[in-house]
Tab-separated table of C-alpha atoms and ligand atoms in Angstrom:
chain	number	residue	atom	x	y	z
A	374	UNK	CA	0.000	0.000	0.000
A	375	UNK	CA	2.919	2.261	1.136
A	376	UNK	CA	3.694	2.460	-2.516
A	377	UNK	CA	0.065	4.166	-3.469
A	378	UNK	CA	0.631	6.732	-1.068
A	379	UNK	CA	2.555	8.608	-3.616
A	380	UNK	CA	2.139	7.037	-6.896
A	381	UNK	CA	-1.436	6.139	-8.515
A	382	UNK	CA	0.345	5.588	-11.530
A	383	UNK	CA	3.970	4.901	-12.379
A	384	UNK	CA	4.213	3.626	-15.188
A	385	UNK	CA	3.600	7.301	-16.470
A	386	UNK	CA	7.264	8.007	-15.718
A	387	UNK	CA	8.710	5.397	-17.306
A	388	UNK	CA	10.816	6.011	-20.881
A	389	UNK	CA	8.341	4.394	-23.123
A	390	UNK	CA	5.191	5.881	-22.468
A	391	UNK	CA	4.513	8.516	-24.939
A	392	UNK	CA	2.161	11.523	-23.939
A	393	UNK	CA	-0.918	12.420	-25.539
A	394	UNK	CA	0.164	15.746	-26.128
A	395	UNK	CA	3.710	16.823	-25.698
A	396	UNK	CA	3.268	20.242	-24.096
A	397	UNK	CA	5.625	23.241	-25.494
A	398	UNK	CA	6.283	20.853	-28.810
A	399	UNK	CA	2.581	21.459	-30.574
A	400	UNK	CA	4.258	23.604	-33.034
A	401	UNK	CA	7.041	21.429	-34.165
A	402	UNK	CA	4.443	18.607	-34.245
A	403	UNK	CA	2.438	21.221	-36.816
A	404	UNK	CA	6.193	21.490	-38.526
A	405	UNK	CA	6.273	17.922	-39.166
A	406	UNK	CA	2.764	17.706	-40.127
A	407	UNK	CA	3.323	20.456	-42.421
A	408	UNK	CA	6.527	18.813	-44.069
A	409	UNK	CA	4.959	15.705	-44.745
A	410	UNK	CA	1.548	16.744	-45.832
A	411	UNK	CA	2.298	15.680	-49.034
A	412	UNK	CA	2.187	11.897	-48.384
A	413	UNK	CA	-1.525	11.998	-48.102
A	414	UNK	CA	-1.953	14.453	-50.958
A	415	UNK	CA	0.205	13.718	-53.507
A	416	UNK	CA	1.381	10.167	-52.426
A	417	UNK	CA	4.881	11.963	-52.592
A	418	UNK	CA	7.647	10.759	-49.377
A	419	UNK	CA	9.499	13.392	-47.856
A	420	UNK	CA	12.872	13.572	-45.484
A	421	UNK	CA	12.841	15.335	-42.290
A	422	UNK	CA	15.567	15.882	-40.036
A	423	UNK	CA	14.972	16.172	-35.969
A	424	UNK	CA	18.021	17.696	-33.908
A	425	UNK	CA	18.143	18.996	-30.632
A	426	UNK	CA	20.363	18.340	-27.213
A	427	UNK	CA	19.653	15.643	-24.890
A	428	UNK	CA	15.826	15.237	-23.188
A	429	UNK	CA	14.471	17.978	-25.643
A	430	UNK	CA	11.488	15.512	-26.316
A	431	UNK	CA	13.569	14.657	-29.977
A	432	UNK	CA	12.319	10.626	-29.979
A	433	UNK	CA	9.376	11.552	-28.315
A	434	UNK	CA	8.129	14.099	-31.105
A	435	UNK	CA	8.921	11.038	-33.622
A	436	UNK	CA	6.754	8.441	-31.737
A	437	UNK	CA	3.842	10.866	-31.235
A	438	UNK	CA	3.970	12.137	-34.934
A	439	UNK	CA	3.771	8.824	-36.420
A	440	UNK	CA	1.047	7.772	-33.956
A	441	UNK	CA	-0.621	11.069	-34.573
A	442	UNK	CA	-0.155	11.151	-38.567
A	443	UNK	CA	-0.880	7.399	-38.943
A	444	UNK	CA	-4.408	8.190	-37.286
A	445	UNK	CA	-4.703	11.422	-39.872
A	446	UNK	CA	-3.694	9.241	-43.088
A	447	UNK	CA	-5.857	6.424	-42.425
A	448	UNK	CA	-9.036	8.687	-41.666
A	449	UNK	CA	-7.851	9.815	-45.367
A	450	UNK	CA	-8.104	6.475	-46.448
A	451	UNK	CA	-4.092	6.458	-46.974
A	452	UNK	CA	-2.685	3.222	-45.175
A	453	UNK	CA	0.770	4.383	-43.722
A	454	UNK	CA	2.891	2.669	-41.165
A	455	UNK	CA	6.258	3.435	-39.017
A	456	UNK	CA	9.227	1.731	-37.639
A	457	UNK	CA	11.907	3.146	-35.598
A	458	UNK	CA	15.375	1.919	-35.667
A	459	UNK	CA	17.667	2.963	-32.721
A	460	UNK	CA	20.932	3.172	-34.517
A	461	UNK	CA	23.257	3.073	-31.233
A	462	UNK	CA	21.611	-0.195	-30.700
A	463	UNK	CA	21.703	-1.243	-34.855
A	464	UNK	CA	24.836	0.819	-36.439
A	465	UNK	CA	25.448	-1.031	-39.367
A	466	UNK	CA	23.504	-1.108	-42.253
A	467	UNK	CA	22.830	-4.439	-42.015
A	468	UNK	CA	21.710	-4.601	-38.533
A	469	UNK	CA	18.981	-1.042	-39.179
A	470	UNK	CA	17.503	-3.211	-42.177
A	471	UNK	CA	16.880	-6.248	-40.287
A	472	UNK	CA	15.003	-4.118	-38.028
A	473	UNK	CA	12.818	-2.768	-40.833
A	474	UNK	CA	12.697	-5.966	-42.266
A	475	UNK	CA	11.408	-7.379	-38.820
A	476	UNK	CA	8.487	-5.462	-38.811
A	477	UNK	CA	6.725	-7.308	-41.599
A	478	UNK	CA	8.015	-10.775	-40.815
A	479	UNK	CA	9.369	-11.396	-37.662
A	480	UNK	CA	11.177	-14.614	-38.990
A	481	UNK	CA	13.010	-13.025	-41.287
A	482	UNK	CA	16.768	-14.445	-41.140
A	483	UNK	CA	19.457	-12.542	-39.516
A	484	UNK	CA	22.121	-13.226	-41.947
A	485	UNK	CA	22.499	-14.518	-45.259
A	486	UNK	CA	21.253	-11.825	-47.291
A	487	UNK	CA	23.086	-8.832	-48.585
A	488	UNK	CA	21.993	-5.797	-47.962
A	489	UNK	CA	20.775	-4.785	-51.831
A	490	UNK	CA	18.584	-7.934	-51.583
A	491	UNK	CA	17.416	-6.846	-48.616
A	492	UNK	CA	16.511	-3.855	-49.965
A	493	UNK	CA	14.713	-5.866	-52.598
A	494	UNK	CA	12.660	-7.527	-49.899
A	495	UNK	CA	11.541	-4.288	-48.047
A	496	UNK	CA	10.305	-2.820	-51.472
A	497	UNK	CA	8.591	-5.794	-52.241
A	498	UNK	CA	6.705	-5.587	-48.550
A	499	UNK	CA	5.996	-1.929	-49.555
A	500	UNK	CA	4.397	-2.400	-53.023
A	501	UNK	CA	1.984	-5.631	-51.995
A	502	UNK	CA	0.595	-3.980	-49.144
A	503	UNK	CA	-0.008	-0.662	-50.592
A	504	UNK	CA	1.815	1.143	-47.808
A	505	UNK	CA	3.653	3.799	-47.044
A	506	UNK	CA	5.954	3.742	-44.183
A	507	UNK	CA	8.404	6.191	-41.971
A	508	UNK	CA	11.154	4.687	-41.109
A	509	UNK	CA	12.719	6.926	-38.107
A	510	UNK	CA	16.450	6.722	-37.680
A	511	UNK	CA	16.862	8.006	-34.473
A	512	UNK	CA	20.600	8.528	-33.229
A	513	UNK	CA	21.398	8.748	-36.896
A	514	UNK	CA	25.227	10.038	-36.119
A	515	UNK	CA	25.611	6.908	-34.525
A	516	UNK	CA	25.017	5.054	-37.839
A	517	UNK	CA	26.388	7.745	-39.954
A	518	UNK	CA	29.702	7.481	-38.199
A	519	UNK	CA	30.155	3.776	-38.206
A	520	UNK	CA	28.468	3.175	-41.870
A	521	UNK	CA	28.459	6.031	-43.683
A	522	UNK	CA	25.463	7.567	-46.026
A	523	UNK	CA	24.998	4.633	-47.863
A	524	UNK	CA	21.177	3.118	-45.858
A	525	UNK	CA	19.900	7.193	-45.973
A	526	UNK	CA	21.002	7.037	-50.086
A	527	UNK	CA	19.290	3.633	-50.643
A	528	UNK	CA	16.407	4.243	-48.686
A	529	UNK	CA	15.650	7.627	-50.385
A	530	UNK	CA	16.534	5.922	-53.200
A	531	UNK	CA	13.957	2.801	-52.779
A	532	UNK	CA	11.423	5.431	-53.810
A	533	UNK	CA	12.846	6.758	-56.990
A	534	UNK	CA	13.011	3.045	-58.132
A	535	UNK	CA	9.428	2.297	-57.493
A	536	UNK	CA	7.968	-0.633	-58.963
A	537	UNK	CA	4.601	-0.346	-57.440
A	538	UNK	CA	2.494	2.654	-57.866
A	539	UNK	CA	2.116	3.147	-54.129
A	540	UNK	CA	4.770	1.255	-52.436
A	541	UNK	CA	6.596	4.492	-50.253
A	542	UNK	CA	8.724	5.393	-47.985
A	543	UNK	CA	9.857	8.829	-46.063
A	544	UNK	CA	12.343	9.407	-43.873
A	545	UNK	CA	12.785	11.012	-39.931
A	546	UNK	CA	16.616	11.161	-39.047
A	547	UNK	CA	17.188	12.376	-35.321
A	548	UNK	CA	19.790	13.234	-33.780
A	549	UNK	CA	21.679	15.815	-30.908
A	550	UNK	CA	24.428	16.475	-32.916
A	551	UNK	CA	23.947	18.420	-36.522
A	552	UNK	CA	24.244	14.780	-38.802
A	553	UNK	CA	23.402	16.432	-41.662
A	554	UNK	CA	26.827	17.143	-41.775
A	555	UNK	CA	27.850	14.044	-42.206
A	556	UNK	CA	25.931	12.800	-44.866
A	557	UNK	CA	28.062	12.747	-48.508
A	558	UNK	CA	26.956	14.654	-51.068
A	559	UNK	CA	24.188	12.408	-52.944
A	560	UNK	CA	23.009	11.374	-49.630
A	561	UNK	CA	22.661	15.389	-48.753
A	562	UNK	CA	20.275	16.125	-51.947
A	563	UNK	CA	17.955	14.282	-50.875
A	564	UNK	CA	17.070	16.063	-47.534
A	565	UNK	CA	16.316	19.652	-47.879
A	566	UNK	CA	17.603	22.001	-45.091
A	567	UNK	CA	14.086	23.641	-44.614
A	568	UNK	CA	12.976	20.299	-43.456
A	569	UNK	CA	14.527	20.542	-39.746
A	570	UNK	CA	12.923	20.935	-36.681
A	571	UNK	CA	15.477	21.863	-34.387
A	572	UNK	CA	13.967	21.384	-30.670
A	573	UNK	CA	15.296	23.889	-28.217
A	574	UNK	CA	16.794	23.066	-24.651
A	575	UNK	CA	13.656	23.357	-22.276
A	576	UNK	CA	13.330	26.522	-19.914
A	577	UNK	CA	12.278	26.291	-16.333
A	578	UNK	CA	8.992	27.187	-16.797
A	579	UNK	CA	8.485	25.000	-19.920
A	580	UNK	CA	9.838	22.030	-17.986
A	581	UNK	CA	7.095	22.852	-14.927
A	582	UNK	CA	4.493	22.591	-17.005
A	583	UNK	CA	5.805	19.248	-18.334
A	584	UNK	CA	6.469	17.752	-14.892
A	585	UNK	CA	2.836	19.418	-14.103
A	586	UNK	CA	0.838	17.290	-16.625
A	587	UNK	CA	3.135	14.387	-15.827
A	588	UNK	CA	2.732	14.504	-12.358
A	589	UNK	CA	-1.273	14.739	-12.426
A	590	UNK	CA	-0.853	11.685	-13.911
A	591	UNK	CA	1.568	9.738	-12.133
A	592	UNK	CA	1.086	11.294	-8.597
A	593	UNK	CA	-1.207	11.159	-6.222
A	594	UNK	CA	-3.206	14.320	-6.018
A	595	UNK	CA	-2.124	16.450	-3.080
A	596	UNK	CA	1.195	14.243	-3.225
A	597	UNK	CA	3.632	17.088	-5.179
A	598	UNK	CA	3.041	20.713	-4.277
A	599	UNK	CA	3.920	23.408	-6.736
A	600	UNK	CA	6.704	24.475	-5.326
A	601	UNK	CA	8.277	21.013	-5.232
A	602	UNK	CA	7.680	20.913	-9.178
A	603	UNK	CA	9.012	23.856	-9.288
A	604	UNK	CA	12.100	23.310	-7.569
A	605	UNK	CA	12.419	20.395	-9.422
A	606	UNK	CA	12.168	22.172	-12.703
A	607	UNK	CA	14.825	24.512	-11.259
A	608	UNK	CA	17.427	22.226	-11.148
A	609	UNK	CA	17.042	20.339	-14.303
A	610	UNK	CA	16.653	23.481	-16.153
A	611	UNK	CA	20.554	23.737	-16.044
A	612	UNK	CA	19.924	21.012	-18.440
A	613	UNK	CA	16.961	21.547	-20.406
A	614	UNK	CA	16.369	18.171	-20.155
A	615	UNK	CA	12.800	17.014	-19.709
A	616	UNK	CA	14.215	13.170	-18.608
A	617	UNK	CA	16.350	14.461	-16.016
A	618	UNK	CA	13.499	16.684	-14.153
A	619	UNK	CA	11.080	13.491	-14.767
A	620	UNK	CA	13.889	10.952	-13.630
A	621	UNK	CA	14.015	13.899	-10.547
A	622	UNK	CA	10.335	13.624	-9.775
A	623	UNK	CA	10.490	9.425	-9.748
A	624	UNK	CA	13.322	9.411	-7.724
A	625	UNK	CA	12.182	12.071	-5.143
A	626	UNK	CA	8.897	9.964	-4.943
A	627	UNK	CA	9.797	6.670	-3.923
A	628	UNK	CA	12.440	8.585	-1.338
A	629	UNK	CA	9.250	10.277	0.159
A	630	UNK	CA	7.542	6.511	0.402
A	631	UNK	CA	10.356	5.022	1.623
A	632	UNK	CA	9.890	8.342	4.576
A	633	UNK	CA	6.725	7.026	4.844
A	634	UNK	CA	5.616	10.565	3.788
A	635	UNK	CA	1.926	10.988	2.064
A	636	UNK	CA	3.522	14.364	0.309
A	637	UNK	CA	7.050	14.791	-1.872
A	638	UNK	CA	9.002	17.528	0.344
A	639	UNK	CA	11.875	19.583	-0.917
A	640	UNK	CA	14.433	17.514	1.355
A	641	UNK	CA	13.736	14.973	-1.065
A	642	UNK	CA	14.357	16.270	-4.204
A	643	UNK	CA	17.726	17.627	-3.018
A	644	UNK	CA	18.817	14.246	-2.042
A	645	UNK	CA	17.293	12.538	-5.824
A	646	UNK	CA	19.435	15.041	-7.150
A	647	UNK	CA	22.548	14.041	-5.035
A	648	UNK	CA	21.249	10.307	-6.368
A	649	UNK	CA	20.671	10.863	-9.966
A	650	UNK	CA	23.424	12.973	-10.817
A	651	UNK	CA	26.153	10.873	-10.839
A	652	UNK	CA	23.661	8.479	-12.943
A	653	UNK	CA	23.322	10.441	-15.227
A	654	UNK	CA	26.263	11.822	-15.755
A	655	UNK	CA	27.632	8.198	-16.237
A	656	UNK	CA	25.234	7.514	-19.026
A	657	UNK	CA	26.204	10.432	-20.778
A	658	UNK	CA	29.715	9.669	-20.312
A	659	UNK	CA	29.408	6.199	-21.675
A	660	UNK	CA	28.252	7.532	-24.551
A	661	UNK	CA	31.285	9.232	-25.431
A	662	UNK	CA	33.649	8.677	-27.731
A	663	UNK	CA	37.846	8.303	-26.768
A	664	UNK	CA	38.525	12.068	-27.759
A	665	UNK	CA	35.807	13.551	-26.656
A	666	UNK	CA	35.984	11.915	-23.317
A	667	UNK	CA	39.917	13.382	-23.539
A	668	UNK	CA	38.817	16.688	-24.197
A	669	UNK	CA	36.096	16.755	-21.360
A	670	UNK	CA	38.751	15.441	-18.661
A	671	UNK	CA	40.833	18.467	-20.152
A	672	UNK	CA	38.116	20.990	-19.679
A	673	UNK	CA	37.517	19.539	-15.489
A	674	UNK	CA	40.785	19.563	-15.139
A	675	UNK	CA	41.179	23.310	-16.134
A	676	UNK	CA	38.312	24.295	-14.249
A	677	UNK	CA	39.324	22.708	-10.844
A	678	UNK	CA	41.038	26.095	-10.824
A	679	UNK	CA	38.338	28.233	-11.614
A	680	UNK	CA	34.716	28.715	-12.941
A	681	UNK	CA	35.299	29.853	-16.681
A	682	UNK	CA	38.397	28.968	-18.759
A	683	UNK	CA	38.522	29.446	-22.692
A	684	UNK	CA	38.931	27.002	-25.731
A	685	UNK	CA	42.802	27.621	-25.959
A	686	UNK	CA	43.442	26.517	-21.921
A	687	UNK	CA	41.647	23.366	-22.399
A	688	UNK	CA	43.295	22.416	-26.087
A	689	UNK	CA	46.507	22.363	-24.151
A	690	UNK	CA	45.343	20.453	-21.320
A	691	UNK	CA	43.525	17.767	-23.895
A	692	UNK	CA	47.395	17.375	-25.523
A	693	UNK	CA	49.062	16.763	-22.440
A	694	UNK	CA	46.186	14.644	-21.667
A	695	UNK	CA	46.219	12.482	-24.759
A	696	UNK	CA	49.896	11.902	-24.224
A	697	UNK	CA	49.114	10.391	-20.784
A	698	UNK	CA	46.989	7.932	-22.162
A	699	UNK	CA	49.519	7.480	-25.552
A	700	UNK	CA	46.789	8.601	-27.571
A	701	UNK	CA	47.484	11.369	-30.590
A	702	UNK	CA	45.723	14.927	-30.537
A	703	UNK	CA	43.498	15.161	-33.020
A	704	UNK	CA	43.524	18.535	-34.739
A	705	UNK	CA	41.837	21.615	-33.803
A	706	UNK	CA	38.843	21.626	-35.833
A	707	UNK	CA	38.389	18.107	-34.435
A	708	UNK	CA	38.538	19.429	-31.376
A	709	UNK	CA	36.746	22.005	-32.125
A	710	UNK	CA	34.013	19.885	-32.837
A	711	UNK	CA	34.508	17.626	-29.908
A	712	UNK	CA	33.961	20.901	-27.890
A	713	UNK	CA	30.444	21.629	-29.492
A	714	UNK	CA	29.158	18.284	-28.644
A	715	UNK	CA	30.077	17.841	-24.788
A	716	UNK	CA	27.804	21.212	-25.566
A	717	UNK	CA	25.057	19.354	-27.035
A	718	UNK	CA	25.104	17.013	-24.546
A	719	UNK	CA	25.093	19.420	-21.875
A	720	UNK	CA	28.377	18.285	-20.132
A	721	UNK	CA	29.850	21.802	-21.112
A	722	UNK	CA	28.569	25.445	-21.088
A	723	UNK	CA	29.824	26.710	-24.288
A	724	UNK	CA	29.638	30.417	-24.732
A	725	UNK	CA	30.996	32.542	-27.068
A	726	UNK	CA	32.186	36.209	-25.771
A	727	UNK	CA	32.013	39.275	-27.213
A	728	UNK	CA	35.621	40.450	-28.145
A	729	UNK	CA	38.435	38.527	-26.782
A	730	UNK	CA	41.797	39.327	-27.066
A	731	UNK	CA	42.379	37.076	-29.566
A	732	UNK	CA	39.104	37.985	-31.989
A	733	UNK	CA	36.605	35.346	-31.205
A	734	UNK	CA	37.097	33.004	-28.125
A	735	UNK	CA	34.863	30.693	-26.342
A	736	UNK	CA	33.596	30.915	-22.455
A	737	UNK	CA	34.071	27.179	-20.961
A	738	UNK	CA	32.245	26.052	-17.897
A	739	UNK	CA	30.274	23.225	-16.120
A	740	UNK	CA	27.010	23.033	-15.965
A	741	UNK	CA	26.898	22.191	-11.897
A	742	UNK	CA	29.355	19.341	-11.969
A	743	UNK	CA	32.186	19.282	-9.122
A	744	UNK	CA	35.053	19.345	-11.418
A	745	UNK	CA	37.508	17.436	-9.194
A	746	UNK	CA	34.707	14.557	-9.200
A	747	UNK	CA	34.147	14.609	-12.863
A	748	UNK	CA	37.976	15.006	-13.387
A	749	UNK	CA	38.026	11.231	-11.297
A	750	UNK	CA	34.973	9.963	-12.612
A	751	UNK	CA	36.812	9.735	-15.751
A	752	UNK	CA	40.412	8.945	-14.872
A	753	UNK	CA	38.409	6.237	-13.677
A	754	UNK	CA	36.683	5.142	-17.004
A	755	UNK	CA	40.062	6.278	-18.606
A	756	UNK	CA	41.935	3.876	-16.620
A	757	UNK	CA	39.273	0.881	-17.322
A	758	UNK	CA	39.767	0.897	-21.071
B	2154	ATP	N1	7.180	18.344	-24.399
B	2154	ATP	C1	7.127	17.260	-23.623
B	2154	ATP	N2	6.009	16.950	-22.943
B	2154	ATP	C2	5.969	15.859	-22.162
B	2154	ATP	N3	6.993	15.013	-21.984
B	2154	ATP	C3	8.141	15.263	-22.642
B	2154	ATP	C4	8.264	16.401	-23.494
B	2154	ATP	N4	9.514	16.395	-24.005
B	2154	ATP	C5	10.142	15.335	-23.508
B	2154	ATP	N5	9.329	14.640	-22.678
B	2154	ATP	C6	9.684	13.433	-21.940
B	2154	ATP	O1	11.026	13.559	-21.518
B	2154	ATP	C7	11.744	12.343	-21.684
B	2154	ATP	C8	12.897	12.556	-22.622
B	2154	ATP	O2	12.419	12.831	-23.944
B	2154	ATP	P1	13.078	12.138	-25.222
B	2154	ATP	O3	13.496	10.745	-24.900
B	2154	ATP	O4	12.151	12.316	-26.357
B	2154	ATP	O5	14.371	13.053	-25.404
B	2154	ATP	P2	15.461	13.009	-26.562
B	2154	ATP	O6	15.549	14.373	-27.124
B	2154	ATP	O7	15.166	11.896	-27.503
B	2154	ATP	O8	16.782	12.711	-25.726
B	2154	ATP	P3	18.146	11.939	-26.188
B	2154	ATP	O9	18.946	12.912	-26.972
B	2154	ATP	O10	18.815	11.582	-24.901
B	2154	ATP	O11	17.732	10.739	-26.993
B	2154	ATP	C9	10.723	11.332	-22.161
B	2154	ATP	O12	10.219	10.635	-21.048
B	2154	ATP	C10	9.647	12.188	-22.802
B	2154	ATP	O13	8.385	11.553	-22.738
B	2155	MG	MG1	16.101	10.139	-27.937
């Protein structure tokens, strides 16, 4: 019973369920809506491109746009159907076809077939059933990095090909980092720059009203008081990350049952944060690649000394740090670019200030992170590999 003292229903706080209506995001829903308008009237696929940092609601737009436009279509008597492919899970080519594949026949064999006749198996699903289907590739960089353009050329290409009248497909990449960039040429023509939605980092009072609606239905009413959501909102908003203040309001929750509390106090939500943080600051870290994780123990260990420190300080850290651990500095636009993500993924405040001595420079700092305990965290994970 203890556990219904707080929650009436949890499950609402877990990853997969998708909201009705994604509060703050009903205009980029009408963006996507408006992008792809022209499956239902003209039959025609399109290519849309989703970006945004980490918890900006970027898979979560996908799921309830093809929910949402899958409804619209078949009210307009157009049958169309979706599959997503997480490409950190599925980076090769190979692997993201099988998943597409799987959708229409969960039998189908996990190796013997190359991927063109694979290809020729997912157009052939397409033209006998009439359908059109998204295929969301969401981490795209992931896949992009490890396998190249090839899949986004092919699949755009599927369509061109067309053997069936109404056999279609359209495209949703997503991603936090700007992938566009990394498609070749041929691959590039194909998407048109007009169609991104680029999702914002969520302000405080944008991520309130998210835990608000979320909280009606996960909490027990009279359970959360405003100012608890709002303090909660407060701290993820360094982030702009809508999973972090949700992960905040779990995790405060079952502290307040396990207080045998009937309310969620403040005291709890300072000591979820104290829980989650290192959480999720692991999972972001995991996700990082050699360099960039190189580049990020540069930046903690500049700013052990102080709050801000610029693009130049860290660069030399990152070489002396590379040599450490006998790997080879990568060059500066590398780096550069190594920079810009840890930004997207909110393990760095990037800034750029006005006039610096040296023309343009860049304001580093940490977004609340003790930089002596990320500095360890991973020396740690350094030390492992
Ligand atoms: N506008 C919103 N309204 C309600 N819930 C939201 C909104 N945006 C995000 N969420 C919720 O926040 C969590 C994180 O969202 P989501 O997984 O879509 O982020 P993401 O941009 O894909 O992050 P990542 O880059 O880590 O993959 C999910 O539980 C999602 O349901
Ligand atoms: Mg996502």
């Amino acid at each position: 019973m203890a556990l219904e003292r707080i929650f009436r229903d949890v499950s609402k706080l877990s990853f997969d369920y998708i909201p009705e209506k994604l509060v703050h995001r009903e205009a980029d829903l009408k963006s996507l809506f408006t992008i792809f308008q022209t499956v239902v009237s003209h039959d025609l696929p399109q290519r849309a491109f989703i970006t945004g940092s980490v918890g900006t609601g970027k898979t979560a737009l996908s799921k309830r746009f093809c929910l949402d436009f899958k409804a619209f279509a078949s009210g307009k008597g157009k049958p169309v159907d979706f599959v997503t492919v997480n490409c950190r899970q599925r980076s090769t080519e190979n692997a993201a076809l099988l998943k597409i594949l799987m959708h229409f026949d969960s039998n189908f064999p996990d190796r013997g077939f190359s991927t063109p006749e694979m290809l020729e198996v997912l157009r052939r699903h397409l033209g006998q059933r009439g359908l059109h289907l998204f295929v969301v590739l969401d981490e795209a960089d992931v896949l992009l990095k490890k396998s190249g353009s090839d899949l986004v050329y092919s699949l755009s290409r599927l369509d061109e090909e067309r053997l069936s009248p109404k056999g279609r497909l359209s495209l949703i990449m997503i991603s936090q980092k700007w992938a566009l960039d990394m498609l070749d040429p041929a691959a590039l023509s194909t998407f048109k720059r007009s169609n991104t939605v680029e999702l914002g980092k969520y302000t405080q009072g944008q991520l309130y009203d998210i835990l608000k609606v979320r909280a009606d239905l996960a909490v027990q009413p009279g359970a959360v008081g405003d100012d608890v959501l709002e303090l909660i909102s407060d701290i993820a908003s360094e982030w702009g990350d809508a999973r972090y203040a949700i992960e905040l309001l779990e995790r405060a929750g079952v502290l307040a049952q396990e207080a045998d509390q009937d309310a969620i106090e403040a005291e709890q939500v300072r000591a979820a944060k104290a829980d989650t943080y290192s959480v999720v600051t692991e999972s972001k870290l995991e996700a990082l690649e050699m360099h960039e994780l190189l580049a990020l123990l540069a930046a903690a260990r500049v700013l052990r000394k102080g709050a801000f420190t610029t693009t130049g300080d860290v660069e030399k850290t990152y070489a002396a740090a590379c040599e450490e651990y006998g790997e080879k500095p990568r060059g500066h636009t590398q780096f550069w670019e190594y920079l810009n993500a840890l930004g997207a993924s909110g393990l760095l405040e990037t800034k750029a200030s006005g006039k610096g001595t040296s023309g343009r420079t860049t304001v580093i700092s940490l977004p609340d992170i003790p930089a002596g305990e990320l500095a360890a965290q991973i020396e740690g994970m350094l030390g492992k590999k």
